[in-house]
Amino acid sequence: MNQATDFDNSLIENVYKIVSQKDLKYFIKTWGCQMNEHDSEKIEGMLEHMGYMPAPDEKHADIVVFNTCCVRENAELKVYGHIGALKHLKRRNPDMIICVCGCMTQQKQISEYIKKTYPFVDIVIGTHNTHILPELVQKVLKNQSPIVSVWDKESGIVERMPVKREKGVKAWVTVMYGCDNFCTYCIVPYVRGRERSRRIEDITEEIKLLGQQGYKEITLLGQNVNSYGKDLGGKVDFADLLYQVDKIEQIERIRFITSHPKDLSDRLIYAMRDCDKVCEQLHLPIQSGSSAILKKMNRRYTKEQYLELVDKVRKEIPGVAISTDIIVGFPGETDQDFNETIDVIKRVKYDSAFTFIYSKRSGTPAAKMQNQIDEDTKHERLYRLIEVQTKISQQINQKLLGSTVEVLVEQVSKKNQHKVTGRTRTGKIVNFQGEKDLIGKLIKVKITNVLAHWLEGNVVK
Ligand code: 5AD
Ligand code: SF4
């Protein structure tokens, strides 16, 4: 079973003595998924505890942190561009510390490449040891020599790390780390390590504190939240966790990502149905509608099993919004396979879909598969997929016209001071007339207009 340890605050105190005298500032740039965004909140928390203040951009920062993603190649290329662009800043300000961390640097060949190609980078750190950043910053502050520190193996879970969350209504909470699924296209299991679940009491303690601080909506995060608890001796599962979080008083809404279809149990579907605060929203990545491709992807379900699962979810949770991830152009994907994907999205009628072009990731089994698909075909398929899905999303949203929905107000609209923005339980953005005192409240709104990316409405008196 996993050992959890508390974050070592003494590391931070040491750096604070140096940083706080100098009025130093930080800037973080993040690529990738919500897990990465949330990791950046922890990095930000550590930096602020070290005495660093936020900077508006790289130019005004004394430490720049790039938290990277390697799920697809284009994300990686962007990161290299950004690292290269820091060279002239470093020349102007040699005391600036540059740190590159996250999923890219967890790969040995990449951390070595960064060290060689960008010698002005001071700290390269992997995903398993982000919590030792204060120690590394201290070393660099003292002797200025670059450090590459990438742990091969995952550490135990580190609890009570400082986290700097945006002030507001919504907060992310990690429930588990890593992934054991090894889908053949995916690099995540190699860079995030094996599945490790946080103890239920650590999670609920964190959420209670967030409730006391005024947060109303919690999104539980994990690469595959449905596996939650398997490594905790099998006594608790994700459904148990939902029942526990549902009882926390100040919290109004609970969401979670991501679910793997093979692990979405009946117990979990019933928990979603029975817990009042768990929203009617499910992100259920299908990846492909062809059973043959799913097999090659090692997804461990067929098209038919997936469709049955969706039927079950819709039956138990009326009005549920289902979203998905789809990859086009996986090796060997024929026109017929792709047409099956189109068929599935028409049958499921997803509220939304994140669509990706297959990207070869070195070290994954799919990278070595025969029949890689040419770029033009991949782009054509993506284009067709988006076209079909956009129509479906529009039709679903159009049906909301005239209905009354519950909106959790998040903020004042950026475009109009007298309007506020929030989301429905199903995750749709709604703008309506209202002042900032509505932030954090649940308001009934009648939908009067449906636009491409959001809805408009009026408060129901
Ligand atoms: N190429 C394209 N998309 C990928 N994803 C994961 N790996 C790859 C890859 N090699 C997509 C999957 C996953 C989402 C987060 O990213 O759809 O669900
Ligand atoms: Fe990658 Fe599959 Fe794990 Fe998701 S479930 S992180 S796609 S290996």
XYZ file of C-alpha atoms and ligand atoms in Angstrom:
487
model
C 0.000 0.000 0.000
C 1.112 3.559 -0.619
C 2.852 5.535 2.061
C 1.744 9.127 2.387
C 4.086 11.657 3.967
C 3.591 15.296 4.814
C 5.267 17.989 2.739
C 8.560 19.113 4.292
C 8.050 22.786 5.149
C 11.587 23.247 6.454
C 12.823 23.236 2.848
C 10.657 26.245 2.120
C 11.695 28.157 5.217
C 15.352 27.961 4.161
C 14.671 29.535 0.784
C 12.321 32.140 2.265
C 15.233 33.679 4.151
C 17.051 34.334 0.860
C 14.103 35.247 -1.384
C 12.139 37.550 0.923
C 15.041 40.004 1.230
C 15.242 40.506 -2.514
C 11.616 41.099 -3.569
C 11.760 38.290 -6.182
C 8.968 37.328 -8.584
C 7.788 34.146 -10.352
C 6.031 33.272 -13.596
C 4.574 29.839 -14.430
C 3.386 28.642 -17.832
C 1.408 25.421 -18.028
C 0.629 23.107 -20.933
C -1.757 20.154 -20.898
C -4.611 18.780 -18.851
C -6.301 19.807 -15.593
C -3.937 17.541 -13.661
C -1.064 19.671 -14.901
C -2.962 22.888 -14.172
C -3.487 21.672 -10.641
C 0.192 20.685 -10.308
C 1.004 24.271 -11.252
C -1.221 25.467 -8.402
C 1.004 23.427 -6.091
C 4.183 24.817 -7.661
C 2.722 28.294 -7.274
C 1.910 27.495 -3.642
C 5.510 26.415 -3.005
C 6.940 29.490 -4.737
C 4.736 31.899 -2.773
C 5.693 30.187 0.465
C 9.323 30.591 -0.593
C 8.665 34.346 -0.707
C 8.265 34.817 -4.465
C 5.516 37.177 -5.692
C 3.621 36.775 -8.993
C 5.059 38.460 -12.095
C 2.859 39.464 -15.056
C 5.114 37.720 -17.598
C 8.486 36.042 -18.156
C 10.256 39.393 -18.623
C 9.533 40.541 -15.082
C 10.210 37.195 -13.391
C 13.196 36.074 -11.329
C 12.099 32.446 -11.630
C 10.266 31.064 -14.678
C 8.680 27.612 -14.456
C 7.451 25.743 -17.537
C 5.154 22.887 -16.547
C 5.062 20.735 -19.666
C 2.853 18.150 -21.385
C 3.952 15.327 -23.695
C 0.649 13.711 -24.651
C 0.975 14.940 -28.228
C 3.980 16.078 -30.227
C 2.684 19.568 -31.012
C 2.549 20.413 -27.283
C 6.217 19.441 -26.993
C 7.271 21.526 -29.968
C 5.601 24.581 -28.458
C 7.533 24.075 -25.215
C 10.876 23.951 -27.027
C 9.979 27.216 -28.777
C 9.240 28.860 -25.443
C 12.419 27.574 -23.782
C 14.509 28.854 -26.695
C 12.891 32.275 -26.378
C 14.127 32.592 -22.783
C 17.771 32.642 -23.876
C 17.930 36.392 -24.462
C 16.078 37.125 -21.182
C 18.628 35.077 -19.309
C 21.438 36.985 -21.003
C 19.942 40.272 -19.774
C 19.254 38.874 -16.296
C 21.755 36.088 -15.504
C 20.276 35.679 -11.995
C 16.942 34.560 -13.443
C 16.217 30.904 -12.611
C 14.647 28.812 -15.376
C 12.934 25.578 -14.391
C 11.351 23.042 -16.765
C 9.200 20.340 -15.179
C 6.189 18.084 -15.877
C 5.503 15.180 -18.195
C 8.055 16.037 -20.884
C 11.035 16.142 -18.554
C 10.100 12.887 -16.856
C 11.401 11.184 -20.033
C 15.142 10.691 -19.720
C 15.955 11.367 -23.360
C 14.078 14.678 -23.167
C 15.613 15.899 -19.902
C 19.033 15.123 -21.356
C 18.182 16.872 -24.620
C 17.048 19.979 -22.739
C 20.241 20.009 -20.676
C 22.366 19.751 -23.816
C 20.437 22.081 -26.107
C 19.452 24.752 -23.594
C 22.377 24.970 -21.131
C 20.874 28.164 -19.665
C 18.045 26.123 -18.057
C 18.833 25.915 -14.314
C 16.473 23.207 -13.078
C 15.019 20.195 -14.892
C 12.717 18.229 -12.644
C 10.401 15.248 -13.275
C 6.818 14.524 -12.244
C 7.728 12.330 -9.270
C 9.750 14.876 -7.344
C 8.129 18.275 -7.931
C 7.801 18.563 -4.162
C 11.581 18.967 -3.775
C 11.572 22.148 -5.891
C 12.402 24.349 -2.838
C 15.554 22.306 -2.206
C 16.650 22.698 -5.830
C 15.872 26.424 -5.897
C 17.949 26.847 -2.757
C 20.894 25.066 -4.367
C 20.709 27.209 -7.497
C 20.372 30.413 -5.470
C 23.507 29.472 -3.561
C 25.825 28.257 -6.301
C 24.080 28.905 -9.629
C 24.957 25.548 -11.181
C 22.274 23.799 -13.273
C 20.531 20.740 -11.818
C 18.746 17.861 -13.523
C 16.737 15.859 -10.991
C 14.358 13.285 -12.422
C 13.348 10.383 -10.203
C 12.822 7.116 -12.090
C 10.187 5.832 -9.734
C 7.122 7.437 -8.239
C 7.447 8.590 -4.655
C 4.792 7.970 -2.030
C 2.017 10.551 -1.979
C 3.015 13.893 -0.494
C 0.158 15.432 1.487
C -0.424 18.991 2.653
C 1.585 20.696 -0.031
C 0.947 24.421 -0.211
C -1.535 25.116 -3.014
C -2.261 28.507 -4.528
C -5.769 28.260 -5.966
C -7.421 31.009 -7.904
C -9.878 32.756 -5.613
C -13.357 31.810 -6.672
C -16.024 29.194 -6.656
C -14.343 26.121 -8.171
C -11.412 24.024 -6.977
C -9.595 20.958 -8.253
C -8.676 18.141 -5.887
C -6.494 15.202 -6.932
C -7.827 11.856 -5.736
C -5.284 9.620 -7.407
C -2.067 9.797 -9.344
C -0.746 7.711 -12.229
C -2.312 5.245 -14.614
C -1.974 1.475 -15.026
C -3.943 1.123 -18.241
C -1.232 1.366 -20.866
C -3.435 2.282 -23.795
C -1.025 1.619 -26.649
C -0.941 5.222 -27.948
C -0.487 6.882 -24.570
C 2.665 8.098 -22.849
C 0.954 8.953 -19.541
C 1.624 5.649 -17.699
C 5.341 6.075 -18.457
C 5.577 9.623 -17.149
C 3.054 9.558 -14.317
C 3.861 6.139 -12.867
C 1.589 3.520 -11.316
C -1.833 4.249 -9.849
C -1.680 5.660 -6.327
C -4.804 6.723 -4.448
C -4.918 9.326 -1.718
C -6.477 8.230 1.550
C -10.165 9.069 1.719
C -9.661 11.044 4.961
C -6.918 13.195 3.388
C -9.190 14.001 0.454
C -12.242 14.837 2.576
C -10.140 16.937 4.962
C -8.865 18.990 2.026
C -12.368 19.449 0.634
C -13.815 20.469 4.006
C -11.143 23.158 4.241
C -11.968 24.322 0.711
C -15.641 24.520 1.713
C -14.719 26.665 4.708
C -12.722 28.934 2.392
C -15.820 29.527 0.248
C -15.317 27.113 -2.645
C -18.604 25.637 -3.838
C -17.701 23.238 -6.620
C -15.085 20.512 -6.474
C -13.683 18.628 -9.441
C -12.065 15.369 -8.380
C -9.050 14.626 -10.568
C -7.266 11.475 -11.652
C -6.131 9.887 -14.939
C -8.642 7.145 -14.245
C -10.728 7.999 -11.173
C -12.740 4.776 -11.511
C -9.689 2.827 -10.297
C -9.683 4.841 -7.089
C -9.004 2.686 -4.023
C -7.714 -0.433 -5.786
C -4.287 0.178 -4.222
C -5.758 0.967 -0.805
C -6.464 -2.653 -0.024
C -9.757 -2.644 -1.951
C -11.815 -1.465 1.043
C -13.024 1.732 -0.628
C -13.831 2.621 -4.205
C -14.681 5.787 -6.094
C -18.394 5.402 -5.330
C -17.571 5.414 -1.585
C -15.532 8.547 -2.068
C -18.435 10.286 -3.841
C -20.820 9.410 -0.983
C -18.326 10.899 1.505
C -17.730 14.105 -0.441
C -21.468 14.504 -1.003
C -21.877 14.913 2.771
C -19.535 17.905 3.050
C -21.801 20.774 3.916
C -20.460 23.906 2.238
C -19.870 22.149 -1.089
C -22.726 22.497 -3.596
C -21.466 20.597 -6.611
C -19.123 17.716 -7.373
C -17.656 16.775 -10.739
C -14.891 14.365 -11.677
C -12.532 13.481 -14.524
C -11.550 11.126 -16.119
C -13.511 7.866 -16.257
C -12.371 4.805 -18.145
C -15.353 2.948 -19.647
C -13.963 -0.444 -18.619
C -14.038 0.565 -14.937
C -17.325 2.476 -14.758
C -19.159 0.238 -12.308
C -22.888 0.051 -11.581
C -22.047 1.176 -8.043
C -20.546 4.356 -9.451
C -23.528 5.006 -11.718
C -25.863 4.591 -8.725
C -23.674 6.913 -6.626
C -23.907 9.543 -9.371
C -27.669 9.080 -9.412
C -28.082 9.156 -5.615
C -25.643 11.869 -4.517
C -27.458 15.208 -4.832
C -24.299 17.222 -5.315
C -22.746 15.032 -8.008
C -23.563 16.792 -11.264
C -25.218 15.127 -14.233
C -22.062 15.222 -16.269
C -19.811 12.387 -17.351
C -16.621 12.520 -19.367
C -16.313 9.056 -20.879
C -13.513 8.862 -23.461
C -14.322 6.398 -26.231
C -11.180 7.090 -28.341
C -12.557 5.129 -31.340
C -15.891 3.686 -32.451
C -14.302 0.646 -34.071
C -13.927 -2.470 -31.919
C -10.924 -3.542 -34.009
C -9.118 -0.258 -33.310
C -10.167 -0.311 -29.649
C -8.507 -3.700 -29.382
C -5.291 -2.370 -30.905
C -5.513 0.554 -28.506
C -5.778 -1.889 -25.581
C -8.926 -0.146 -24.346
C -10.508 -3.416 -23.180
C -14.092 -2.700 -24.288
C -15.935 -3.043 -27.589
C -18.134 -0.546 -29.368
C -21.189 -2.537 -28.271
C -20.122 -2.638 -24.616
C -19.531 1.108 -24.680
C -22.979 1.770 -26.175
C -24.606 -0.468 -23.549
C -22.803 1.456 -20.835
C -24.062 4.758 -22.219
C -27.636 3.386 -22.268
C -27.303 2.374 -18.623
C -25.940 5.785 -17.635
C -28.726 7.606 -19.492
C -31.383 5.390 -17.921
C -30.177 5.972 -14.347
C -29.185 9.629 -14.679
C -31.803 11.485 -16.726
C -30.499 14.579 -18.496
C -26.865 13.552 -18.088
C -24.415 15.366 -20.371
C -21.832 12.980 -21.773
C -18.583 14.164 -23.302
C -15.714 12.202 -24.779
C -12.201 12.098 -26.212
C -11.652 10.744 -29.721
C -8.422 10.027 -31.585
C -8.442 9.915 -35.385
C -5.753 8.293 -37.488
C -4.599 5.597 -35.068
C -2.293 3.175 -36.981
C -4.292 0.907 -39.262
C -7.527 2.946 -38.971
C -9.440 2.305 -42.217
C -12.245 4.420 -43.670
C -14.607 1.749 -42.376
C -13.152 2.065 -38.828
C -13.473 5.822 -38.980
C -17.080 5.566 -40.198
C -17.829 3.491 -37.132
C -16.554 6.353 -34.977
C -18.897 8.708 -36.811
C -21.698 6.190 -36.295
C -21.048 6.057 -32.545
C -20.986 9.811 -32.060
C -24.306 10.041 -33.889
C -25.760 7.323 -31.681
C -24.427 8.553 -28.342
C -25.090 12.228 -29.115
C -22.281 13.654 -27.018
C -22.717 17.125 -25.583
C -19.113 17.750 -26.555
C -16.052 15.900 -27.783
C -12.326 16.607 -27.528
C -10.945 15.435 -30.831
C -7.291 14.624 -31.452
C -5.105 13.596 -34.335
C -3.090 10.517 -33.397
C 0.427 11.550 -32.458
C 3.263 9.031 -32.401
C 4.814 8.897 -28.924
C 8.165 7.188 -28.788
C 8.291 4.321 -26.303
C 4.594 3.452 -26.727
C 3.573 0.248 -28.580
C 1.509 2.135 -31.198
C 4.558 4.109 -32.331
C 5.992 0.859 -33.721
C 2.772 -0.361 -35.361
C 2.561 -0.827 -39.127
C 0.212 1.231 -41.311
C 0.713 4.646 -39.763
C -1.849 6.970 -41.326
C -0.735 9.871 -43.526
C -1.211 13.424 -42.269
C -3.749 14.449 -44.966
C -6.055 11.554 -44.139
C -5.796 12.310 -40.425
C -6.708 15.962 -41.007
C -9.628 15.088 -43.298
C -11.003 12.701 -40.684
C -10.610 15.244 -37.912
C -12.396 17.853 -39.979
C -15.323 15.502 -40.703
C -15.560 14.472 -37.083
C -15.646 18.040 -35.836
C -18.297 18.934 -38.413
C -20.613 16.123 -37.299
C -20.022 16.737 -33.581
C -20.570 20.505 -33.842
C -24.042 19.908 -35.314
C -24.887 17.453 -32.529
C -23.699 19.862 -29.807
C -25.764 22.661 -31.354
C -28.888 20.501 -31.511
C -28.496 19.502 -27.854
C -28.003 23.094 -26.729
C -30.921 24.283 -28.868
C -33.223 21.999 -26.893
C -32.439 24.039 -23.761
C -34.131 27.126 -25.213
C -37.042 28.101 -22.938
C -36.035 25.710 -20.157
C -35.083 26.726 -16.612
C -31.652 25.631 -15.398
C -29.722 25.957 -12.141
C -26.591 28.062 -12.560
C -23.707 28.278 -10.095
C -22.467 31.825 -10.620
C -18.680 31.961 -11.041
C -17.750 35.518 -11.971
C -18.742 38.851 -13.437
C -18.828 38.677 -17.222
C -15.578 39.943 -18.764
C -17.516 41.856 -21.427
C -20.268 43.438 -19.334
C -20.024 44.576 -15.691
C -23.758 44.047 -15.178
C -23.740 40.440 -16.315
C -22.536 37.325 -14.566
C -21.310 33.970 -15.852
C -21.761 30.507 -14.448
C -22.439 26.919 -15.399
C -25.364 24.544 -15.380
C -25.064 21.222 -13.577
C -24.329 19.727 -16.982
C -21.361 22.083 -17.426
C -22.815 24.563 -19.931
C -21.802 28.211 -19.693
C -24.685 30.649 -19.062
C -24.488 34.477 -19.092
C -27.242 36.590 -17.574
C -28.007 40.012 -16.095
C -26.780 40.187 -12.508
C -24.306 41.806 -10.142
C -21.241 40.436 -8.381
C -23.107 39.625 -5.135
C -24.505 36.592 -7.007
C -21.059 34.960 -7.229
C -21.073 31.594 -5.455
C -24.893 31.369 -5.458
C -27.138 28.852 -7.195
C -29.596 30.793 -9.363
C -32.509 29.574 -11.490
C -32.198 30.959 -14.990
C -34.552 30.692 -17.960
C -32.637 30.212 -21.203
C -33.579 32.830 -23.818
C -30.799 32.502 -26.367
C -28.453 29.732 -27.522
C -25.108 30.794 -28.994
C -22.257 28.651 -30.317
C -20.257 28.533 -27.079
C -22.623 29.652 -24.358
C -26.248 30.232 -23.403
C -28.003 33.439 -22.360
C -30.931 33.787 -20.020
C -32.888 35.700 -17.380
C -33.169 35.110 -13.651
C -36.421 33.358 -12.745
C -37.999 35.430 -9.947
N -2.181 10.982 -29.815
C -3.338 11.663 -29.834
N -4.136 11.809 -28.767
C -3.745 11.235 -27.613
N -4.317 11.198 -26.396
C -3.518 10.491 -25.578
N -2.421 10.066 -26.241
C -2.552 10.506 -27.510
C -1.754 10.387 -28.680
N -0.607 9.717 -28.688
C -5.622 11.797 -26.115
C -6.619 10.745 -25.637
C -6.763 11.077 -24.175
C -6.548 12.556 -24.178
C -6.226 13.165 -22.868
O -5.482 12.744 -25.075
O -7.832 10.972 -26.317
O -8.029 10.711 -23.656
Fe -3.508 7.292 -21.196
Fe -5.273 5.286 -21.356
Fe -4.216 5.974 -18.965
Fe -5.976 7.616 -20.164
S -6.405 5.516 -19.446
S -4.021 8.214 -19.185
S -5.470 7.328 -22.328
S -3.125 5.114 -20.716
